[in-house]
Amino acid sequence: MLHIVNKSPFTAGALQSCLRIAKAGSTILMIEDGIYGALDGTAVSGQIREALGDITVCALSHDLEARGVNGKVLDGITLVDYDGFVELVTANDGVQSWL
Amino acid sequence: MLHIVNKSPFTAGALQSCLRIAKAGSTILMIEDGIYGALDGTAVSGQIREALGDITVCALSHDLEARGVNGKVLDGITLVDYDGFVELVTANDGVQSWL
Amino acid sequence: MKLGIMVNEGPYTHQASDSAYHFTKAALAKGHEIYRVFFYHDGVQNGTDFTTPPQDDRNVVKRWSELAGEHGLDLVLCVAAAQRRGLVDEDEQKRHGKTGHNVAPGFRISGLGQLIEAGIQADRLVVFGD
Amino acid sequence: MKLGIMVNEGPYTHQASDSAYHFTKAALAKGHEIYRVFFYHDGVQNGTDFTTPPQDDRNVVKRWSELAGEHGLDLVLCVAAAQRRGLVDEDEQKRHGKTGHNVAPGFRISGLGQLIEAGIQADRLVVFGD
Amino acid sequence: MSEAGATKKFLYINRKAPYGTIYAWESLEVVLIGAAFEQDVSLLFMDDGVYQLVKEMQTKGIGMKNFTATYAALGDYEVNKIYIDKDALTERGLTLDDLQHLVWEDENEDWAEKDSIHLVGRDEIADLLDEQDVIFNF
Amino acid sequence: MSEAGATKKFLYINRKAPYGTIYAWESLEVVLIGAAFEQDVSLLFMDDGVYQLVKEMQTKGIGMKNFTATYAALGDYEVNKIYIDKDALTERGLTLDDLQHLVWEDENEDWAEKDSIHLVGRDEIADLLDEQDVIFNF
């Protein structure tokens, strides 16, 4: 299953709700303001690092670049472009957007 | 100073940001989905109860009634209607909306 | 007291415009002056008279128009926000060759300076948004 | 693969419509079929041809119209959401006596059943919103 | 359920409070329309979405329509699998008694009245999402 | 500042990230227009608002206009009191080096270049809000 998170983890509960429900083997894709959850050295980095053991975490490169933070991504997070986004949608059985 | 909070404390950071900045002697008015911060028995009730020592906390009665939770308001919180909202705005020197 | 109101979200989706309306009405009833209501961001959608909401629901746009008519309110839609979001008065209709115009009675399109002016002239500015 | 897209926010205010557009374009380029793009909530504002955004910014509405023209996309605005928010086609213009109509080329107004149908017919439904 | 053709498992996820935004109401409109399509429908209320089912709402003061009576009609539309995140209730100091009591009548058991609401935890929610064909997010 | 008539203290509070929503950009448009009115202007970046000032944004991939070069021009408009919540930076793993270096030229000191940005903590933010006549929230 593909989980999409598009909110900053510092102002919305979406990432926390997602992490609580996402099963081992599932994939989280961070897009839009959600990409702030993919960065190193933040108050949520430890939690993401831990999740990376069971879950594939991806972040949309275009959204990282737009926000000037593409150099700060946590090790272990996969960067994807819009093509990769499409591939994630087709490769996973279901899609859940944590709006 | 009057602080207005219109977001649920369970899904947005607005109430936390407000509580961090609101000075002793100031007033917080909870409106719209912000009124969920005014309820007893929740994960944030303790924090509000503590704030009540220094800060006046009000909640808009119409918004509480609309959401069916007017019977659950924490002791010490003042209920106001739209008239009371206007009075709070005119009685305080400044207004800050934590959007 | 002289109050300025800023509305940052459109009708129906967020409660911001409802809250601003009830606040404005209560302030007028208490004898306060509303210097201006400034609609910004998606708030400009409060000024579209193309809406036809269900009969059993409130008509957010019409309610603002009527309040403006009764009290001579100055309801201003930000021109830059309006252009991005499809609010067009008769002048803009002609200039851009649109099929019609959709600014409701009582609203006018003007610049952001009107918001700054409201901040300067009013004793309080109250912001409603998301 | 057959994909359904749901867009829940209007143009400019939220990035949802931008993301949906870039996703849709990428999916088409990879040879996937877009069964339908359904615009709900404030998403119906993506279909207003009354917008005149600044020259140096993207034109969100026109971009959707053009993509629809190139690929025969089915862009559907929810009728109930459209009525609340002021999207009017030629039929609605006549029925409600509006000064014009503001549904952009390539978009059509229809019911929520079109969203359910997209859920049934498409292999995946991807929701973009706030 | 549909007599002919494959049905799909549809899940509507509601995570937002009522009235502050319109999503709760416009989500319910989708569920009502969708009921005519005879798919295998479930509703999940998570996070602030659990507030949608609180009883005795009085919306006169805010001038909005109270749409929540419609939830009680869902059983008649054969929408009878309603899941509620129990941790979300706890965090908000709510219990099932604070919510509407939603029921449906089982035609296979002489129209016996049954509860539509099921309290679920994180693992059950994760399983619920996993088994869906289509998820609508509000 | 204005030669004649009273000036008011205007504070623009920015609490949202750029691009995910338009508030950052439309807030900046207000600041630019407002600069012509010669009030006593301050800007405060709190919460996700601190992300607005991150350097080297490349918006080509998302097809949006990069408006953030405009922040560097604020000094020329005599908008030179820019406050940044230092706790918000810390929580996000950012330092001042990650942000644009905003400056202004002080005509009273032979156009000496001075920093516009001031890091502030909660007490200073509380004081800053207290002393304002008008607060704009974005």
XYZ file of C-alpha atoms in Angstrom:
734
model
C 0.000 0.000 0.000
C 1.151 3.527 -0.839
C 0.635 6.235 1.770
C 0.876 9.848 0.576
C 1.639 12.608 3.084
C 1.419 16.224 1.900
C 1.561 18.151 5.186
C 4.425 19.427 7.271
C 4.932 17.197 10.329
C 5.437 20.323 12.457
C 1.994 21.823 11.970
C -0.316 18.931 11.089
C -0.937 15.444 12.444
C -0.958 13.701 9.051
C 2.511 12.130 9.238
C 1.883 10.855 12.775
C -1.458 9.344 11.739
C 0.226 7.732 8.761
C 3.144 6.296 10.736
C 0.706 4.830 13.239
C -1.173 2.909 10.549
C 1.436 2.128 7.883
C 2.318 -1.579 7.944
C 5.738 -3.102 7.527
C 6.346 -3.466 3.803
C 4.287 -0.437 2.847
C 5.592 2.744 1.246
C 5.227 6.356 2.328
C 5.595 9.087 -0.279
C 6.102 12.622 0.984
C 4.979 15.379 -1.384
C 4.274 19.145 -1.205
C 4.838 20.434 2.366
C 5.037 16.787 3.445
C 8.677 16.673 2.298
C 9.730 18.507 5.466
C 9.244 15.130 7.149
C 12.106 13.718 5.059
C 14.854 15.957 6.430
C 17.748 15.171 8.730
C 18.337 16.924 12.030
C 14.705 17.784 12.764
C 12.441 16.956 15.697
C 10.898 14.077 13.716
C 14.038 12.705 12.022
C 14.558 10.032 14.669
C 11.060 8.716 14.205
C 11.479 8.501 10.429
C 14.871 6.835 10.769
C 13.241 4.204 12.947
C 10.378 3.689 10.497
C 12.883 3.134 7.676
C 13.585 -0.343 9.026
C 10.144 -1.623 8.022
C 8.832 0.932 5.594
C 10.067 2.392 2.329
C 10.046 6.175 2.575
C 10.163 8.271 -0.599
C 10.091 12.018 -1.131
C 9.253 13.977 -4.268
C 12.478 15.579 -5.496
C 10.704 18.509 -7.184
C 9.084 19.513 -3.912
C 12.385 19.218 -2.039
C 14.177 21.374 -4.621
C 11.418 23.977 -4.659
C 11.835 24.390 -0.914
C 15.636 24.497 -1.067
C 16.097 21.479 1.197
C 17.136 18.751 -1.236
C 20.595 18.670 0.351
C 19.220 17.776 3.788
C 17.402 14.519 3.121
C 17.835 11.663 5.604
C 19.918 8.699 4.497
C 17.703 5.848 3.409
C 14.975 7.966 1.879
C 14.419 7.437 -1.841
C 13.969 10.494 -4.050
C 11.429 10.198 -6.848
C 10.225 12.559 -9.571
C 6.662 12.694 -10.988
C 7.467 9.608 -13.099
C 8.509 7.792 -9.954
C 5.324 8.962 -8.255
C 3.311 7.327 -11.054
C 5.360 4.139 -10.712
C 4.685 4.019 -6.976
C 0.952 4.339 -7.596
C 0.873 1.557 -10.164
C 3.255 -0.725 -8.244
C 1.227 -0.604 -5.020
C -2.176 -2.212 -4.604
C -3.832 0.716 -2.898
C -3.328 4.436 -2.343
C -4.147 6.330 0.833
C -3.751 10.118 0.931
C -3.421 11.480 4.469
C -5.060 14.834 3.706
C -4.045 40.987 23.923
C -6.675 38.680 22.463
C -5.503 35.431 20.900
C -7.958 33.646 18.615
C -7.547 29.907 17.959
C -9.746 28.281 15.319
C -8.076 24.889 14.870
C -8.490 21.594 16.665
C -5.543 20.998 19.014
C -5.425 17.377 17.870
C -4.631 18.019 14.232
C -2.962 21.440 14.091
C -0.234 23.209 16.028
C -2.108 26.502 16.454
C -3.109 26.073 20.105
C 0.406 24.999 21.085
C 1.924 27.973 19.270
C -0.567 30.256 20.986
C 0.018 28.846 24.480
C 3.748 29.252 24.009
C 3.426 32.970 23.249
C 0.366 34.126 25.226
C 1.436 36.254 28.186
C -0.032 36.181 31.664
C -3.043 38.485 31.638
C -3.919 37.849 28.029
C -7.056 36.163 26.738
C -7.480 33.188 24.426
C -10.733 32.810 22.512
C -11.442 29.429 20.949
C -13.759 29.472 17.927
C -14.746 27.087 15.103
C -12.831 23.788 15.424
C -10.676 25.506 18.040
C -13.363 24.864 20.655
C -12.214 21.238 20.928
C -9.369 22.657 22.980
C -11.854 23.794 25.636
C -13.099 20.325 26.596
C -12.521 18.295 29.714
C -11.006 14.830 29.714
C -8.927 15.224 26.558
C -5.201 14.864 25.915
C -4.778 18.657 26.124
C -7.130 19.412 29.061
C -4.310 19.365 31.620
C -2.359 21.927 29.662
C -5.348 24.250 29.399
C -6.188 23.825 33.079
C -2.640 24.909 33.878
C -2.845 27.919 31.563
C -6.050 29.047 33.281
C -4.007 30.262 36.224
C -2.503 33.136 34.197
C -4.694 33.430 31.155
C -8.400 33.967 30.558
C -9.691 31.260 28.256
C -13.006 31.764 26.446
C -14.861 29.580 23.966
C -17.600 30.523 21.504
C -20.830 28.908 22.741
C -22.362 28.676 19.266
C -19.434 26.618 18.024
C -19.580 24.348 21.075
C -23.319 23.773 20.609
C -22.962 23.126 16.888
C -20.489 20.359 17.661
C -22.587 18.887 20.478
C -19.901 19.328 23.112
C -21.207 22.287 25.132
C -21.735 19.977 28.138
C -18.063 19.013 28.280
C -16.344 22.351 28.787
C -13.537 22.579 31.346
C -14.303 24.439 34.579
C -12.859 27.923 34.454
C -13.444 28.518 30.763
C -15.786 31.400 29.960
C -18.452 30.875 27.303
C -19.162 33.819 25.016
C -21.556 34.384 22.113
C -20.865 36.591 19.058
C -21.660 39.667 21.176
C -19.101 38.520 23.709
C -16.622 37.934 20.858
C -17.061 41.577 19.814
C -16.582 42.712 23.394
C -13.354 40.746 23.684
C -12.041 42.400 20.523
C -12.848 45.900 21.700
C -11.712 45.307 25.304
C -8.270 44.040 24.296
C -5.565 46.227 22.773
C -4.590 43.833 20.026
C -5.891 40.773 18.216
C -3.797 37.841 17.011
C -5.428 35.056 14.984
C -3.443 31.823 15.070
C -4.505 30.673 11.599
C -15.211 51.613 17.880
C -14.004 51.312 14.284
C -13.331 47.720 13.181
C -11.617 46.255 10.139
C -12.330 42.676 9.072
C -10.188 40.419 6.891
C -11.613 37.224 5.397
C -9.100 34.787 3.932
C -11.180 31.770 2.879
C -14.041 31.256 0.465
C -17.631 30.357 1.304
C -18.707 26.869 2.417
C -15.361 25.081 2.537
C -14.131 26.819 5.694
C -16.181 28.391 8.468
C -14.069 31.572 8.332
C -16.560 33.561 6.264
C -19.468 32.451 8.491
C -17.622 33.497 11.633
C -16.673 36.827 10.088
C -20.294 37.420 9.057
C -21.738 36.683 12.503
C -19.011 38.774 14.137
C -19.659 41.690 11.786
C -23.401 41.512 12.349
C -22.966 41.446 16.132
C -20.536 44.375 15.993
C -22.977 46.439 13.924
C -25.823 45.594 16.322
C -23.695 46.886 19.192
C -23.213 50.180 17.383
C -19.652 49.695 16.205
C -18.524 50.961 12.833
C -17.192 48.425 10.325
C -14.591 50.414 8.426
C -14.193 47.753 5.761
C -14.371 44.009 5.131
C -11.412 42.979 3.017
C -11.511 39.627 1.222
C -8.135 38.122 0.405
C -6.739 34.770 -0.808
C -9.703 32.413 -1.511
C -11.787 34.897 0.461
C -12.551 36.674 -2.822
C -14.877 33.763 -3.673
C -17.312 35.202 -1.098
C -18.081 37.830 -3.709
C -19.241 35.596 -6.585
C -22.900 35.941 -7.466
C -22.701 32.795 -9.618
C -23.445 30.615 -6.587
C -26.779 28.798 -6.288
C -26.523 26.931 -2.984
C -29.233 24.416 -1.952
C -32.470 25.961 -0.636
C -32.026 24.410 2.808
C -28.568 25.931 3.306
C -27.483 29.480 4.018
C -26.545 31.685 1.048
C -23.173 33.024 2.164
C -22.698 35.456 -0.724
C -26.206 36.895 -0.617
C -26.014 37.302 3.147
C -22.926 39.503 2.798
C -24.573 41.494 -0.016
C -27.658 42.103 2.109
C -25.661 43.120 5.161
C -23.755 45.553 2.957
C -27.023 46.975 1.638
C -28.498 47.448 5.094
C -25.444 49.016 6.685
C -23.543 50.533 3.782
C -20.638 48.151 4.355
C -17.550 48.453 2.191
C -16.850 44.907 0.941
C -13.568 44.814 -0.993
C -12.230 41.908 -3.036
C -8.467 42.041 -3.588
C -7.864 42.507 -7.309
C -4.736 40.332 -7.517
C -6.425 37.494 -5.627
C -9.581 37.955 -7.730
C -7.677 37.690 -11.005
C -6.019 34.441 -9.941
C -9.317 32.986 -8.797
C -11.843 34.080 -11.409
C -13.735 37.042 -9.932
C -14.582 39.480 -12.717
C -16.514 42.760 -12.613
C -17.966 44.525 -15.658
C -14.738 46.387 -16.423
C -12.634 43.233 -16.266
C -15.231 41.381 -18.330
C -14.756 43.845 -21.168
C -10.993 43.981 -20.853
C -10.546 40.198 -20.883
C -13.484 39.260 -23.117
C -15.265 37.021 -20.642
C -18.862 35.894 -21.189
C -20.120 37.721 -18.086
C -19.279 39.194 -14.721
C -19.717 37.558 -11.347
C -19.149 40.164 -8.641
C -22.173 40.196 -6.330
C -23.974 43.411 -5.292
C -22.264 45.307 -2.522
C -18.796 43.985 -3.354
C -16.145 45.897 -5.266
C -12.732 44.901 -6.579
C -9.801 47.005 -5.458
C -6.144 46.864 -4.478
C -4.261 45.642 -1.421
C -3.815 49.253 -0.374
C -7.400 49.047 0.854
C -6.316 46.429 3.369
C -3.405 48.530 4.585
C -5.719 51.504 4.861
C -8.122 49.416 6.957
C -5.205 48.567 9.235
C -4.356 52.261 9.584
C -7.885 53.616 9.986
C -9.553 50.945 12.102
C -9.060 50.617 15.851
C -8.907 46.824 15.547
C -8.273 44.429 12.681
C -9.752 40.949 13.058
C -8.520 38.236 10.699
C -10.670 35.197 9.833
C -9.080 32.358 7.915
C -7.710 28.846 7.847
C -3.093 0.996 -16.224
C -6.323 2.955 -15.809
C -6.090 5.785 -13.264
C -8.700 7.990 -11.620
C -7.736 11.359 -10.169
C -9.609 13.373 -7.548
C -8.737 17.044 -6.951
C -10.176 18.603 -3.798
C -8.712 22.122 -3.707
C -8.891 25.108 -6.019
C -6.056 26.613 -8.044
C -3.263 28.723 -6.507
C -4.186 28.528 -2.814
C -3.095 24.913 -2.355
C -0.558 22.935 -4.359
C -3.006 20.024 -4.755
C -4.089 20.949 -8.274
C -0.467 21.475 -9.372
C 0.568 18.093 -8.022
C -2.422 16.413 -9.663
C -1.580 18.081 -12.973
C 2.073 17.027 -12.958
C 1.109 13.511 -11.872
C -1.515 13.249 -14.628
C 0.910 14.500 -17.258
C 3.580 12.033 -16.161
C 1.077 9.164 -16.155
C -0.054 10.023 -19.691
C 3.568 10.230 -20.864
C 4.154 6.742 -19.498
C 1.216 5.436 -21.525
C -1.321 5.069 -18.742
C -4.969 5.868 -19.310
C -6.554 8.610 -17.207
C -10.117 7.407 -16.815
C -11.317 10.709 -15.374
C -10.207 13.699 -13.305
C -12.937 14.534 -10.807
C -12.925 17.968 -9.156
C -14.683 18.160 -5.804
C -14.993 20.630 -2.904
C -13.076 23.816 -3.828
C -11.489 21.727 -6.575
C -14.300 22.865 -8.895
C -12.595 26.280 -9.023
C -9.954 24.693 -11.257
C -12.595 24.825 -13.990
C -13.292 28.583 -14.034
C -12.226 30.349 -17.206
C -12.727 33.741 -15.508
C -9.172 33.626 -14.146
C -6.521 36.001 -15.499
C -3.392 35.112 -13.533
C -0.218 37.247 -13.838
C 1.840 36.667 -17.002
C 4.838 35.412 -15.029
C 2.838 32.712 -13.236
C 1.415 29.428 -14.497
C -2.195 29.401 -15.700
C -3.605 26.459 -13.764
C -7.001 26.422 -15.456
C -5.691 26.782 -19.007
C -3.088 24.092 -18.383
C -5.822 21.584 -17.467
C -7.883 22.627 -20.505
C -4.924 22.132 -22.813
C -4.033 18.751 -21.341
C -7.656 17.708 -21.821
C -7.541 18.867 -25.445
C -4.338 16.982 -26.195
C -5.320 13.723 -24.540
C -9.108 13.729 -24.589
C -9.214 13.848 -20.793
C -12.574 13.767 -19.042
C -12.483 16.666 -16.545
C -15.601 16.623 -14.363
C -16.699 19.338 -11.929
C -19.099 18.087 -9.244
C -22.432 19.839 -9.798
C -23.331 20.202 -6.107
C -19.901 21.621 -5.265
C -20.073 23.858 -8.345
C -23.440 25.323 -7.362
C -22.177 26.218 -3.875
C -19.036 27.803 -5.277
C -20.177 29.653 -8.364
C -19.248 27.497 -11.369
C -21.899 27.904 -14.057
C -22.131 26.379 -17.550
C -24.400 27.640 -20.329
C -27.379 25.575 -19.171
C -27.073 26.778 -15.585
C -26.585 30.339 -16.804
C -29.972 30.242 -18.522
C -31.745 28.478 -15.682
C -30.487 30.868 -12.996
C -30.321 34.039 -15.076
C -26.621 34.735 -14.579
C -24.733 37.268 -16.718
C -22.452 34.614 -18.201
C -20.898 31.193 -17.842
C -17.459 30.391 -16.524
C -16.722 26.726 -17.191
C -13.435 26.463 -19.079
C -12.972 24.375 -22.250
C -12.504 20.689 -21.586
C -14.388 20.716 -18.276
C -17.969 19.552 -17.797
C -20.324 19.702 -14.834
C -21.821 16.402 -13.708
C -22.877 14.475 -10.623
C -21.037 12.648 -7.861
C -21.908 9.377 -9.564
C -19.046 10.178 -11.930
C -16.640 9.968 -9.002
C -18.042 6.628 -7.842
C -17.817 5.366 -11.411
C -14.175 6.422 -11.549
C -13.609 4.448 -8.348
C -15.229 1.394 -9.938
C -13.640 1.615 -13.383
C -10.121 2.773 -12.591
C -7.384 0.481 -11.306
C -6.203 3.175 -8.900
C -7.762 6.327 -7.485
C -5.332 9.038 -6.378
C -6.696 11.850 -4.212
C -5.047 15.288 -4.132
C -6.217 17.775 -1.513
C -5.555 19.671 1.690
C -24.557 -5.995 -2.663
C -24.665 -6.107 -6.428
C -26.284 -9.198 -7.924
C -24.355 -9.089 -11.149
C -20.756 -8.136 -11.846
C -17.860 -7.682 -9.469
C -18.228 -5.329 -6.534
C -15.319 -3.350 -5.223
C -14.409 -2.655 -1.645
C -14.829 1.105 -1.103
C -13.542 2.803 2.040
C -14.410 6.384 2.905
C -11.954 7.801 5.447
C -13.115 10.825 7.433
C -10.448 12.596 9.443
C -11.857 16.108 9.837
C -14.183 17.762 12.339
C -17.631 18.933 11.210
C -18.557 22.597 10.479
C -15.056 24.082 10.744
C -14.703 22.761 7.202
C -17.223 21.281 4.778
C -15.380 18.009 4.158
C -17.523 16.002 6.606
C -20.735 17.048 4.872
C -19.495 16.733 1.308
C -18.028 13.329 2.175
C -21.442 12.186 3.376
C -22.930 13.357 0.059
C -20.503 11.047 -1.755
C -21.428 8.130 0.493
C -25.147 8.664 -0.159
C -24.708 8.828 -3.924
C -22.266 5.946 -3.827
C -24.782 3.745 -1.993
C -26.803 3.459 -5.200
C -23.849 1.787 -6.924
C -24.014 -1.285 -4.683
C -20.367 -1.623 -3.872
C -18.987 -3.119 -0.657
C -18.832 0.067 1.390
C -17.103 0.853 4.694
C -16.662 4.142 6.527
C -13.758 4.877 8.839
C -13.724 7.793 11.264
C -10.224 8.660 12.486
C -8.510 11.622 14.123
C -10.920 14.607 14.311
C -13.325 12.676 12.088
C -14.732 10.954 15.185
C -16.298 14.309 16.126
C -18.655 13.960 13.148
C -20.708 11.361 15.000
C -21.171 13.260 18.286
C -24.874 13.429 19.198
C -27.130 16.385 19.815
C -25.546 19.048 17.664
C -27.354 22.397 17.654
C -26.220 24.395 14.659
C -28.746 27.223 14.835
C -26.264 29.579 16.479
C -23.735 29.274 13.655
C -26.461 29.452 10.994
C -25.487 26.202 9.298
C -27.520 23.159 8.429
C -27.136 20.238 10.837
C -26.504 17.367 8.461
C -25.638 14.762 11.066
C -29.116 13.201 11.246
C -28.211 11.707 7.883
C -25.717 9.330 9.498
C -28.667 7.496 11.121
C -30.111 6.847 7.667
C -26.991 5.104 6.377
C -28.256 1.710 7.583
C -31.232 2.018 5.243
C -28.790 2.474 2.372
C -27.011 -0.756 3.357
C -24.061 1.262 4.570
C -23.560 -0.610 7.814
C -19.846 -1.069 8.320
C -18.804 1.978 10.257
C -15.425 1.845 11.917
C -14.279 4.224 14.618
C -10.712 4.661 15.781
C -10.899 3.981 19.508
C -7.604 5.726 20.264
C -8.922 8.893 18.616
C -11.950 8.744 20.940
C -9.770 8.251 24.010
C -7.445 11.130 23.134
C -10.552 13.345 22.863
C -12.150 12.144 26.096
C -15.063 10.601 24.228
C -16.774 7.229 24.569
C -19.309 5.437 22.377
C -22.055 6.958 24.566
C -21.140 10.397 23.229
C -21.769 9.259 19.667
C -24.895 8.520 17.695
C -26.042 4.925 17.955
C -26.071 3.766 14.337
C -27.869 0.549 13.456
C -29.079 -1.452 10.475
C -31.621 -4.217 9.956
C -30.350 -7.582 8.754
C -32.769 -9.001 6.209
C -31.095 -12.402 6.533
C -32.008 -12.550 10.213
C -35.628 -11.452 10.106
C -34.662 -7.774 10.041
C -32.913 -7.989 13.383
C -31.449 -4.620 14.390
C -27.663 -4.691 14.570
C -24.981 -2.188 15.457
C -23.278 -0.528 12.512
C -20.455 0.879 14.606
C -17.280 -1.044 15.316
C -14.488 0.271 17.485
C -11.092 -0.494 16.006
C -7.454 -0.089 17.000
C -4.412 0.633 14.891
C -3.818 -2.928 13.706
C -7.423 -3.397 12.644
C -7.315 -0.049 10.830
C -4.141 -1.096 9.040
C -5.829 -4.359 7.956
C -8.965 -2.500 6.917
C -6.994 -0.194 4.618
C -5.054 -3.120 3.200
C -8.108 -5.009 2.028
C -9.702 -2.099 0.125
C -9.869 -1.633 -3.618
C -10.573 2.095 -3.453
C -10.037 4.627 -0.663
C -11.680 8.053 -0.665
C -10.027 10.609 1.608
C -11.832 13.480 3.289
C 8.936 56.502 8.380
C 6.141 58.914 7.696
C 6.992 62.579 8.144
C 3.488 63.741 8.893
C 0.715 62.061 10.870
C 0.895 59.152 13.280
C 2.418 55.891 12.111
C 1.143 52.581 13.352
C 3.118 49.533 14.282
C 2.269 46.819 11.747
C 3.319 43.216 12.283
C 3.021 40.586 9.556
C 3.127 37.086 11.027
C 4.051 34.277 8.667
C 3.499 30.770 9.966
C 3.137 28.697 6.810
C 5.566 26.963 4.476
C 6.010 28.226 0.913
C 4.489 26.554 -2.212
C 2.290 24.003 -0.414
C -0.064 26.954 0.007
C -0.022 30.461 -1.460
C -0.146 32.322 1.862
C 3.603 33.012 1.953
C 3.540 34.652 -1.479
C 0.306 36.579 -1.020
C 1.561 37.766 2.369
C 4.673 39.146 0.708
C 2.463 40.998 -1.782
C 0.740 42.731 1.140
C 4.089 43.679 2.677
C 5.287 45.178 -0.612
C 2.133 47.243 -1.106
C 2.088 48.163 2.574
C 5.648 49.517 2.382
C 4.360 52.494 0.399
C 2.202 53.549 3.348
C 5.212 54.311 5.554
C 4.066 52.575 8.689
C 6.415 51.057 11.276
C 6.629 47.558 9.814
C 7.942 44.301 11.264
C 7.814 40.754 9.922
C 7.796 37.678 12.126
C 8.477 34.189 10.809
C 7.255 31.466 13.161
C 6.465 27.761 12.944
C 6.653 26.582 9.299
C 6.948 30.217 8.245
C 10.708 30.019 8.813
C 10.899 27.781 5.728
C 9.986 30.795 3.584
C 13.484 32.222 3.990
C 15.462 29.093 3.094
C 17.985 29.863 0.338
C 18.443 28.365 -3.103
C 14.954 27.267 -3.940
C 14.535 25.730 -7.401
C 10.880 25.794 -8.347
C 11.200 24.758 -11.987
C 10.225 21.168 -11.254
C 6.906 22.127 -9.673
C 6.207 24.724 -12.358
C 5.710 27.599 -9.933
C 7.301 31.002 -9.764
C 10.087 31.323 -7.195
C 9.099 34.497 -5.384
C 11.650 34.312 -2.608
C 14.207 36.617 -4.259
C 11.785 39.373 -3.298
C 12.671 38.996 0.382
C 16.125 40.382 -0.405
C 14.513 43.550 -1.774
C 12.617 44.289 1.443
C 15.514 46.327 2.817
C 15.154 48.756 -0.098
C 11.542 49.270 0.931
C 12.633 50.153 4.470
C 11.256 46.848 5.707
C 14.224 45.914 7.853
C 12.869 44.436 11.068
C 12.615 40.773 10.337
C 12.197 38.492 13.317
C 12.729 34.752 13.221
C 11.595 32.315 15.886
C 14.802 30.544 16.894
C 12.992 27.588 18.458
C 11.166 26.995 15.169
C 14.544 26.867 13.414
C 15.952 24.422 15.954
C 12.965 22.093 15.774
C 13.469 21.993 12.000
C 17.215 21.436 12.137
C 17.913 24.803 10.523
C 20.403 27.531 11.361
C 20.736 31.100 10.123
C 23.195 29.809 7.511
C 20.358 27.955 5.823
C 18.416 31.181 5.368
C 18.801 34.142 3.059
C 21.017 36.887 4.462
C 18.741 39.910 4.483
C 20.252 43.354 4.916
C 19.401 47.030 4.678
C 21.393 50.235 4.335
C 21.158 52.748 7.150
C 20.986 56.245 5.694
C 21.741 57.709 9.137
C 25.066 55.888 9.243
C 26.373 56.659 5.774
C 24.398 53.786 4.229
C 26.139 51.183 6.330
C 24.836 47.690 5.555
C 23.074 46.140 8.528
C 21.389 42.828 9.204
C 17.617 42.851 8.919
C 17.197 39.475 10.604
C 16.884 39.093 14.358
C 16.588 35.738 16.068
C 14.009 35.841 18.847
C 12.743 33.499 21.558
C 9.273 33.124 23.008
C 9.482 36.028 25.453
C 10.710 38.423 22.791
C 7.959 37.239 20.457
C 5.371 37.802 23.178
C 6.709 41.347 23.708
C 6.794 41.990 19.962
C 3.120 41.051 19.601
C 2.209 43.143 22.621
C 3.619 46.373 21.234
C 1.846 46.199 17.864
C -1.103 48.271 16.733
C -2.100 45.913 13.923
C -1.259 42.265 13.295
C -1.776 40.585 9.914
C -1.896 36.807 10.041
C -0.835 34.523 7.189
